[in-house]
PDB file of C-alpha atoms in Angstrom:
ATOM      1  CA  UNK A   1     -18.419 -89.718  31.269  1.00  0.00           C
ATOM      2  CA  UNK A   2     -19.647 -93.098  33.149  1.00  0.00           C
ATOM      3  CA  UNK A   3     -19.291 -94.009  36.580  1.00  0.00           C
ATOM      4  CA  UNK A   4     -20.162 -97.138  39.125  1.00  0.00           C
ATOM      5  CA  UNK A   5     -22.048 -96.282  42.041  1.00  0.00           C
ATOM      6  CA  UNK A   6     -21.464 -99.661  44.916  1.00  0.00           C
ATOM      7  CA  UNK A   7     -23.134 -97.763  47.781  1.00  0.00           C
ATOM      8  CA  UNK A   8     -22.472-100.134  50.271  1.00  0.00           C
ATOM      9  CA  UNK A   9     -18.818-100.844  51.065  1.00  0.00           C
ATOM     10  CA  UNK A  10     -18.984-103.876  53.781  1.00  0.00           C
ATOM     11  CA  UNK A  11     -21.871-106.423  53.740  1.00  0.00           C
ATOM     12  CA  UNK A  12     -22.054-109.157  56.007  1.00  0.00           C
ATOM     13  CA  UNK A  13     -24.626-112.246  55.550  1.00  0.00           C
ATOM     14  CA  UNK A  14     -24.691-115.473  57.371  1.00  0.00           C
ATOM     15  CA  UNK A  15     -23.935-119.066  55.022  1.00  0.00           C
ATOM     16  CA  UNK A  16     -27.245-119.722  53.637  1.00  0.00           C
ATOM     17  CA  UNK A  17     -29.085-116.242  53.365  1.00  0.00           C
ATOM     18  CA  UNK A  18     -29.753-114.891  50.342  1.00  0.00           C
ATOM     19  CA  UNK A  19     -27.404-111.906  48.825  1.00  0.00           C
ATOM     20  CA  UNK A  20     -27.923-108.778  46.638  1.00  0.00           C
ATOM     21  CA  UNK A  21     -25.190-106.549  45.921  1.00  0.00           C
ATOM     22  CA  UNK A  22     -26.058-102.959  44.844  1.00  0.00           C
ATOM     23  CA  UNK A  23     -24.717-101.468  41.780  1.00  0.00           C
ATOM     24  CA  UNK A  24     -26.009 -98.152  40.115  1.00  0.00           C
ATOM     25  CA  UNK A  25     -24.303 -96.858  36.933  1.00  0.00           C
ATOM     26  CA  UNK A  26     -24.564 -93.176  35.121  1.00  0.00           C
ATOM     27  CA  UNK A  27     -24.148 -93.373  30.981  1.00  0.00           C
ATOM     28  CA  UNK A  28     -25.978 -92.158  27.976  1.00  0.00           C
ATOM     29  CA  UNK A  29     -25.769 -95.002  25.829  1.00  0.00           C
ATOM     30  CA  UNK A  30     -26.964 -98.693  26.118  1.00  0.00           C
ATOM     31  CA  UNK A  31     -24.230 -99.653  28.984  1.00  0.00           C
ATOM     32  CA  UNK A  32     -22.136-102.870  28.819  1.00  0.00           C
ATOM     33  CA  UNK A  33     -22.091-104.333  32.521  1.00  0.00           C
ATOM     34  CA  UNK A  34     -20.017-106.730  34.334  1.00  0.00           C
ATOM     35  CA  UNK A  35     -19.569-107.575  37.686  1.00  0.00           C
ATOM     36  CA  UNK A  36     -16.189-109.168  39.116  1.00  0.00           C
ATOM     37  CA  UNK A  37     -15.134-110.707  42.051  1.00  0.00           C
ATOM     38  CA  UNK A  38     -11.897-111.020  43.877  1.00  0.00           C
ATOM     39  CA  UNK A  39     -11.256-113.189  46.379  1.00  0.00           C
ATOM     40  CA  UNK A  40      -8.146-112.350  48.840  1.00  0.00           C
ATOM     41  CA  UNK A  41      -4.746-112.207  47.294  1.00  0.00           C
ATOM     42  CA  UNK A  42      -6.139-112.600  43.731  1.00  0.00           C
ATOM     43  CA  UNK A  43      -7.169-111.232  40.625  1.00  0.00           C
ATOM     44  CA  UNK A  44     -10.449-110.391  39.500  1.00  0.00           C
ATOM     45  CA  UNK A  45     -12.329-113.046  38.261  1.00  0.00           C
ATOM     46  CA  UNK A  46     -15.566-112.324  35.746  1.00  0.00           C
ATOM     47  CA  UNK A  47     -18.697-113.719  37.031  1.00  0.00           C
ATOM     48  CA  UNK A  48     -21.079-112.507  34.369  1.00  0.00           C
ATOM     49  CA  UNK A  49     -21.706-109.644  32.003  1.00  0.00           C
ATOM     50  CA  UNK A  50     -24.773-108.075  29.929  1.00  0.00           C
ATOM     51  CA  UNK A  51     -24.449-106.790  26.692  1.00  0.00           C
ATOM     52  CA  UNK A  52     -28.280-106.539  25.629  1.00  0.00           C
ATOM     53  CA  UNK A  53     -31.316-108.810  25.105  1.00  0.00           C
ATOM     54  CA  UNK A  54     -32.447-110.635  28.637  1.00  0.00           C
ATOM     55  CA  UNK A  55     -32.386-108.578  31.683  1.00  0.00           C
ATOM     56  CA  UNK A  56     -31.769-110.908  33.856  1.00  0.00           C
ATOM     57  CA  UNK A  57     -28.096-112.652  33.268  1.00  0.00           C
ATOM     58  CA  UNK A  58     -26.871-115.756  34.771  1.00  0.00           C
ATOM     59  CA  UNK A  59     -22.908-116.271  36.021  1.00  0.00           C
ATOM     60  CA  UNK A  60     -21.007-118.756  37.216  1.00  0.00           C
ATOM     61  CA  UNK A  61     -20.714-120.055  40.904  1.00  0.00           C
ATOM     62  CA  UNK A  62     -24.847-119.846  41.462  1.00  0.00           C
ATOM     63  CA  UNK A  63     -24.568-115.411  40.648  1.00  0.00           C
ATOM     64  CA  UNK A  64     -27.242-113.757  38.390  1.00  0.00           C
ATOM     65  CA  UNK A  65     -27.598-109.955  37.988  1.00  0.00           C
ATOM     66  CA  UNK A  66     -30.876-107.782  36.659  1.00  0.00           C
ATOM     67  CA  UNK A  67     -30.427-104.779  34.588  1.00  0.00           C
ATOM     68  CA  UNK A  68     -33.164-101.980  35.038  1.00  0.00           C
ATOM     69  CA  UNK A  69     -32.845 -99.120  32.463  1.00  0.00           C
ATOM     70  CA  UNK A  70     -34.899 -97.680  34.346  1.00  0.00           C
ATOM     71  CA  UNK A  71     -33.178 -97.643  37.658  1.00  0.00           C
ATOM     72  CA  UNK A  72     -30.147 -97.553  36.298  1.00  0.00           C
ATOM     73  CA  UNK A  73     -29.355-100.606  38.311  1.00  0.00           C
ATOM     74  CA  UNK A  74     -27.268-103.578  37.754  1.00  0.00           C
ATOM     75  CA  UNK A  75     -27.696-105.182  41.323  1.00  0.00           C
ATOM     76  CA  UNK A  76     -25.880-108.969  41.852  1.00  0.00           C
ATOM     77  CA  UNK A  77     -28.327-111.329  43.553  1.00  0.00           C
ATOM     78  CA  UNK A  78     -27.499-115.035  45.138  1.00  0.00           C
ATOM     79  CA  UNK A  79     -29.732-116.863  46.495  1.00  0.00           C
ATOM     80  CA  UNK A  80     -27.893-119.129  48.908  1.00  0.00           C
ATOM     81  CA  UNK A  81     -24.890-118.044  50.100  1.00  0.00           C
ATOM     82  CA  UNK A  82     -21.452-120.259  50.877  1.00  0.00           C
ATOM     83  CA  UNK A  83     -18.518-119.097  52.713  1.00  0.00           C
ATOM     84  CA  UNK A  84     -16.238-119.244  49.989  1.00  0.00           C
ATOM     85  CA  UNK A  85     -18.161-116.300  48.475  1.00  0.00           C
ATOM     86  CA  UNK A  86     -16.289-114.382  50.855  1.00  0.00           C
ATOM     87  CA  UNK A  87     -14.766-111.920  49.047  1.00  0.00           C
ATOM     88  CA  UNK A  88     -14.879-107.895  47.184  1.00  0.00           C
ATOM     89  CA  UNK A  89     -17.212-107.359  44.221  1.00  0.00           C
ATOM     90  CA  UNK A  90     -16.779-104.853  41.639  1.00  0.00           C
ATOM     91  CA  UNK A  91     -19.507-103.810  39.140  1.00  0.00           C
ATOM     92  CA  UNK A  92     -18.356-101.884  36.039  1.00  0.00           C
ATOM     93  CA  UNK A  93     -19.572-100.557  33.119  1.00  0.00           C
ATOM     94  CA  UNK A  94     -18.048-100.354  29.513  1.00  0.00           C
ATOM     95  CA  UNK A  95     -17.502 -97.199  28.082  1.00  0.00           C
ATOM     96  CA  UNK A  96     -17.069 -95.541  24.662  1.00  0.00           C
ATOM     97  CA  UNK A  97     -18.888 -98.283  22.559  1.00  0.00           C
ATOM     98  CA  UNK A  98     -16.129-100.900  24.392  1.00  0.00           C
ATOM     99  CA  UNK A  99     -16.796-103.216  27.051  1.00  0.00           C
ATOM    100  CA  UNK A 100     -13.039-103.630  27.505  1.00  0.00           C
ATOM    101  CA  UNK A 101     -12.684-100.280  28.058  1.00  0.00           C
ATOM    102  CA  UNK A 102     -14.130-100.280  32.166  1.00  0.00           C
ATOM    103  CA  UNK A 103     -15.085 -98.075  34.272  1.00  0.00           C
ATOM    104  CA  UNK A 104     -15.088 -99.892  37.744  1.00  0.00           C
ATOM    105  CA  UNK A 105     -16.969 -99.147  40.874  1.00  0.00           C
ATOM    106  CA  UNK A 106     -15.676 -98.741  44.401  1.00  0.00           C
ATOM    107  CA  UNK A 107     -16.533-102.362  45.337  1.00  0.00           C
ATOM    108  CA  UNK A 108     -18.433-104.080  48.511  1.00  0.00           C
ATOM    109  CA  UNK A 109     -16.522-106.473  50.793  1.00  0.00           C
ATOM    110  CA  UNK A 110     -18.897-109.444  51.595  1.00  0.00           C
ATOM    111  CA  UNK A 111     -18.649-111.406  55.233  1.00  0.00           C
ATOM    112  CA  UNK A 112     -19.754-114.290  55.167  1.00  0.00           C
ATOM    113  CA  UNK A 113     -20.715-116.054  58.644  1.00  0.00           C
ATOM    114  CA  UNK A 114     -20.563-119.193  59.635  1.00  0.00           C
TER     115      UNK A 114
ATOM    116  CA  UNK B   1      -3.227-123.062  31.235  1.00  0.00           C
ATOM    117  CA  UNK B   2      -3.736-119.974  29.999  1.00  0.00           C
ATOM    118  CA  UNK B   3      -3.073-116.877  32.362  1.00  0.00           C
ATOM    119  CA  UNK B   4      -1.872-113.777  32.543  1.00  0.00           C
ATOM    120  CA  UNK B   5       1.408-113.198  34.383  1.00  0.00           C
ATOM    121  CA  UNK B   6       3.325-110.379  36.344  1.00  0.00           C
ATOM    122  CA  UNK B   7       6.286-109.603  38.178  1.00  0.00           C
ATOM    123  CA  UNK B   8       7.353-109.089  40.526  1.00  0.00           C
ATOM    124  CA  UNK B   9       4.174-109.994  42.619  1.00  0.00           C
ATOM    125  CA  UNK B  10       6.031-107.323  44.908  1.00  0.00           C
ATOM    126  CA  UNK B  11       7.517-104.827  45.057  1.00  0.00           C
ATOM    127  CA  UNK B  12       9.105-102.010  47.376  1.00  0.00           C
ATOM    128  CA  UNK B  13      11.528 -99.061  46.086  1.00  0.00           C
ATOM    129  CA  UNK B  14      12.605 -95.886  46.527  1.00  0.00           C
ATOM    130  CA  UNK B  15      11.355 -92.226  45.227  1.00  0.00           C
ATOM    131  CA  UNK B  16      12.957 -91.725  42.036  1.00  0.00           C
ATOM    132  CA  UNK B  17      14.377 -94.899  41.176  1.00  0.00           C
ATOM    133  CA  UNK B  18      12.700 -96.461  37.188  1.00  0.00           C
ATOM    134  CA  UNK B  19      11.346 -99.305  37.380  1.00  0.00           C
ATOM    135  CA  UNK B  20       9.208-102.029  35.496  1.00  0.00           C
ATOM    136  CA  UNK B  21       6.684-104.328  36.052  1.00  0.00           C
ATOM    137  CA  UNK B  22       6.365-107.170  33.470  1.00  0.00           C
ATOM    138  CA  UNK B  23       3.167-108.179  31.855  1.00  0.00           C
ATOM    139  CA  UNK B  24       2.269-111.562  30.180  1.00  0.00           C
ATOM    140  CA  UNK B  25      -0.280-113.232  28.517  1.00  0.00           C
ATOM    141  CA  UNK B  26      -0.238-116.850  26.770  1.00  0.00           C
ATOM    142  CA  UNK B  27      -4.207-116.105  25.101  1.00  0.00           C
ATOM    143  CA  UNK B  28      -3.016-114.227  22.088  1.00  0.00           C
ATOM    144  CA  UNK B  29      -5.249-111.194  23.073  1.00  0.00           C
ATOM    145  CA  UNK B  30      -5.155-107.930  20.676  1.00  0.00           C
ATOM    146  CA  UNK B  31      -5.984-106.158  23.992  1.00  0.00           C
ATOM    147  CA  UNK B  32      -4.082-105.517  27.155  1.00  0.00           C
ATOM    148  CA  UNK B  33      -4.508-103.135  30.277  1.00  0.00           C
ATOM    149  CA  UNK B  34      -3.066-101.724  33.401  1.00  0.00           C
ATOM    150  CA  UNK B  35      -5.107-100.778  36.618  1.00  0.00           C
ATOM    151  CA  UNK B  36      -4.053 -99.335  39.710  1.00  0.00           C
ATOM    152  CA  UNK B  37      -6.505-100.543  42.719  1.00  0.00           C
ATOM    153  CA  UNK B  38      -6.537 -98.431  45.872  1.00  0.00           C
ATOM    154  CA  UNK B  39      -8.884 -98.665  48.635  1.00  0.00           C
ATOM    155  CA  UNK B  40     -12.359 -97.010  48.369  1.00  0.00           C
ATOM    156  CA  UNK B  41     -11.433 -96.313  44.828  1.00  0.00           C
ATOM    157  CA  UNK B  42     -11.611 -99.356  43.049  1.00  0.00           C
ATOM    158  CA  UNK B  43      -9.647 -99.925  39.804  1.00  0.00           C
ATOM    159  CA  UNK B  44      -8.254 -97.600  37.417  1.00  0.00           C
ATOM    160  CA  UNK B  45      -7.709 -97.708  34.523  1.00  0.00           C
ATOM    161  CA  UNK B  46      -3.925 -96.621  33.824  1.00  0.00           C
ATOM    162  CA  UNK B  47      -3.017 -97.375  30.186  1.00  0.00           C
ATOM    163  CA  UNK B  48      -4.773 -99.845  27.287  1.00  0.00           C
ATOM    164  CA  UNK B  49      -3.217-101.264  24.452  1.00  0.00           C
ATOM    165  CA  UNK B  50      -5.637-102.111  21.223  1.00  0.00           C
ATOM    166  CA  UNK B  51      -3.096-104.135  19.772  1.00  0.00           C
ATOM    167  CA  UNK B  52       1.001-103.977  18.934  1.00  0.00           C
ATOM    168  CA  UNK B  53       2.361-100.774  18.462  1.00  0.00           C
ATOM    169  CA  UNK B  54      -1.286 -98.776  19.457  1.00  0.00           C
ATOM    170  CA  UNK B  55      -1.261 -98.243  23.038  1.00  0.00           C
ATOM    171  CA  UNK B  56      -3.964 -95.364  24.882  1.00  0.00           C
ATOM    172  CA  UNK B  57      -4.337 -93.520  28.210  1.00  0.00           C
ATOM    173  CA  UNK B  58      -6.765 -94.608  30.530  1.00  0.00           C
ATOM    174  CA  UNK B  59      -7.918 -92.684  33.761  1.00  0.00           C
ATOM    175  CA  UNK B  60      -4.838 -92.015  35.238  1.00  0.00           C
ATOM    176  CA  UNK B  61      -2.063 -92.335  33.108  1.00  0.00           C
ATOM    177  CA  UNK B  62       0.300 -89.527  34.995  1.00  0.00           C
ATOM    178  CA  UNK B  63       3.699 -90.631  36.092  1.00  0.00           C
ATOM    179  CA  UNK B  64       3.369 -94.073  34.172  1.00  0.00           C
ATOM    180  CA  UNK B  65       4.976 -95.233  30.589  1.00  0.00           C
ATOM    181  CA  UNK B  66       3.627 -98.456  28.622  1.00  0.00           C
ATOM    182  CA  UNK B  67       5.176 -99.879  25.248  1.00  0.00           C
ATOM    183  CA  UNK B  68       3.328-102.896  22.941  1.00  0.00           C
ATOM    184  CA  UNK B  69       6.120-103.985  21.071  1.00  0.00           C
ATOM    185  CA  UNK B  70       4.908-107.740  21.083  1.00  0.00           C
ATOM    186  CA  UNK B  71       1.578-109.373  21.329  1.00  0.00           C
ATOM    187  CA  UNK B  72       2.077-111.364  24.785  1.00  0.00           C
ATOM    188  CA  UNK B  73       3.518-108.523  26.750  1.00  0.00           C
ATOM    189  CA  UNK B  74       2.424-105.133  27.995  1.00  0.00           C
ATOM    190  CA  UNK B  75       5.420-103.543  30.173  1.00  0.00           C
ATOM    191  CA  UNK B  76       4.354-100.810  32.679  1.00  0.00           C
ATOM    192  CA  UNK B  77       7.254 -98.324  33.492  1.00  0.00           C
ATOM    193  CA  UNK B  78       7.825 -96.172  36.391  1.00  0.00           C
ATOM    194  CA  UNK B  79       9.953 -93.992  35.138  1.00  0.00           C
ATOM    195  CA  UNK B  80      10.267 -91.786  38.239  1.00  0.00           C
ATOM    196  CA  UNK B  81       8.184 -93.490  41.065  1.00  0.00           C
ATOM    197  CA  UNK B  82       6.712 -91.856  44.012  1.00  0.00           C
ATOM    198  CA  UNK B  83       5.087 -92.614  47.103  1.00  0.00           C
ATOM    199  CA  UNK B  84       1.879 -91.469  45.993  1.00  0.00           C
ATOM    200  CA  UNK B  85       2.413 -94.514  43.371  1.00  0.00           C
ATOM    201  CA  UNK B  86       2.225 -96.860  46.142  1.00  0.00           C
ATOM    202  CA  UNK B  87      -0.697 -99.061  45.112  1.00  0.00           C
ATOM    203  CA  UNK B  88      -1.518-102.693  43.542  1.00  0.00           C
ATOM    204  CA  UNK B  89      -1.373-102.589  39.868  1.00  0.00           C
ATOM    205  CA  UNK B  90      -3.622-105.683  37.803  1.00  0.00           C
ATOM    206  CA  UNK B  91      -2.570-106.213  34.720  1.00  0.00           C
ATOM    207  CA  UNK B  92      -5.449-107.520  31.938  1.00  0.00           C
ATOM    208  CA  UNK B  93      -6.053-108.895  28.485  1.00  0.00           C
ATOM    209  CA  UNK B  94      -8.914-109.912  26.358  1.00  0.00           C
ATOM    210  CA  UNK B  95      -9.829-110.347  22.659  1.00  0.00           C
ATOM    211  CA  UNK B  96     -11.138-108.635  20.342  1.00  0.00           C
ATOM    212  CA  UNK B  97     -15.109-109.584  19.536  1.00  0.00           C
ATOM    213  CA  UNK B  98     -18.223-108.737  21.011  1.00  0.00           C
ATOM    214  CA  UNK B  99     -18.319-111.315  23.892  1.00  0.00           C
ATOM    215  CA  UNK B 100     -14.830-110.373  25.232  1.00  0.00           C
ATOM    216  CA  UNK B 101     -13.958-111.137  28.961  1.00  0.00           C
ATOM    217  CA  UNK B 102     -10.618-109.605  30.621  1.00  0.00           C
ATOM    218  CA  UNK B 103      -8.801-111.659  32.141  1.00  0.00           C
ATOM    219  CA  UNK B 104      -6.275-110.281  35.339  1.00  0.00           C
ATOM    220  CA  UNK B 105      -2.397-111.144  36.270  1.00  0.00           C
ATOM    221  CA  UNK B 106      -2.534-112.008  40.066  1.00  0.00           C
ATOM    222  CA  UNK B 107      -1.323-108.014  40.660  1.00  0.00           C
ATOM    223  CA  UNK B 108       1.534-106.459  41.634  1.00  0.00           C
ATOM    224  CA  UNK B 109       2.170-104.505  45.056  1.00  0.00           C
ATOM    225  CA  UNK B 110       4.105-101.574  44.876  1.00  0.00           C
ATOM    226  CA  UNK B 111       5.368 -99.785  47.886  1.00  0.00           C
ATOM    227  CA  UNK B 112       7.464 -96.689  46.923  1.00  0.00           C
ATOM    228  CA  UNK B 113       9.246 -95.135  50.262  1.00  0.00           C
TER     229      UNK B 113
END
C-alpha cells in the first residue's frame, strides 16, 4: 500500500523568503503526485501534478515541485513567498494505476510573516 | 461556473439519528469521491464512485453509505452517526483521462453529540 510522508506539520517563513515543503512517498510503481493547497475555510485547490517525463513540474500561483525516484521525494519549492500563500498543503500520491484514486499526506500549515 | 456543491456546509446532530449530506457537480465527471479530513490525519478517502451505478470503498468506508444513481450527484449517508464521525467531509469529482484533476465541494462540518 502507498502512503505520504509531510514531516513537518507547521512552517513559518517571512513574505519574500523562499519556501520548500517536504513530501516523501512509499509505492512500488511509477507514482502519480500532486500537491494541493487549502486555504482557510475552503476546499482543496490543485496546484500541480506529475505523471512522468520532466522532473521538475511547474503549478500555478509561482509553485513548482521536483520528483526524485531516488529519494522518493516530491518536495514543493517557491521561490518568493506572498502572504496569501498562507495556508495547509497536502501532497498525495495516486494509487492502483489511478491518480484519482489518492492517498493524501498529513499536510504542513505555512505562516507566513509580514 | 463550474463547481462542486454540498450541503449543508454544517452540520451538528445527534448519535443515532440518519442523515445525508448532498453532493453536486455541474462538470459532467464519470468520477466522484468522499473524504473525511481530521487533524494530523489528512484526508481520507471514504467512498469513490467510477461512474453511475459503480460506486467503491475507499480507506475508511465504516459507518458510511453512498449511492450513484445520477451523474451530477454523489449522496453520502450516515445511516447511524456517531461522535467519532465528527469530522469535515470534502466531497470531489474529476474525469475520466489521463490528465484528470479533482476538483473539491467547499466541505461539510459534521459535529455528532
Amino acid at each position: 500500500a502507498q502512503s505520504v510522508t509531510q514531516p513537518d506539520i507547521h512552517i513559518t517563513v517571512s513574505e519574500g523568503a523562499s519556501l520548500e515543503l517536504r513530501c516523501n512517498y512509499s509505492y512500488g510503481a511509477t507514482p502519480y503526485l500532486f500537491w494541493y493547497v487549502q486555504s482557510p475555510g475552503q476546499g482543496l485547490q490543485l496546484l500541480l501534478k506529475y505523471f512522468s517525463g520532466d522532473t521538475l513540474v511547474q503549478g500555478i500561483k509561482g509553485f513548482e515541485a521536483e520528483f526524485k525516484r531516488s529519494q522518493s521525494s516530491f518536495n514543493l519549492r517557491k521561490p518568493s513567498v506572498h502572504w496569501s500563500d498562507a495556508a495547509e498543503y497536502f501532497c498525495a500520491v495516486g494509487r492502483s494505476g489511478s491518480a484519482r484514486q489518492l492517498t493524501f499526506g498529513s499536510g504542513t500549515q505555512l505562516t507566513v510573516l509580514p | 461556473e463550474a463547481q462542486v456543491t454540498q450541503n449543508p456546509r454544517y452540520l451538528i446532530t445527534v448519535t443515532g439519528k440518519k442523515l445525508t449530506v448532498t453532493c453536486s457537480q455541474n462538470m459532467n465527471h464519470e468520477y466522484m469521491s468522499w473524504y473525511r479530513q481530521d487533524p494530523g490525519l489528512g484526508l481520507r478517502q471514504i467512498y469513490y464512485s467510477m461512474n453511475v451505478e459503480v460506486t467503491d470503498k475507499g480507506d475508511v468506508p465504516e459507518g458510511y453509505k453512498v449511492s450513484r444513481k445520477e451523474k451530477r450527484n454523489f449522496p453520502l449517508i450516515l445511516e447511524s452517526p456517531s461522535p467519532n464521525q465528527t469530522s469535515l467531509y470534502f466531497c470531489a469529482s474529476s474525469l475520466q483521462g489521463r490528465s484528470y484533476e479533482q476538483y473539491f465541494g467547499p466541505g461539510t462540518r459534521l459535529t455528532v453529540t
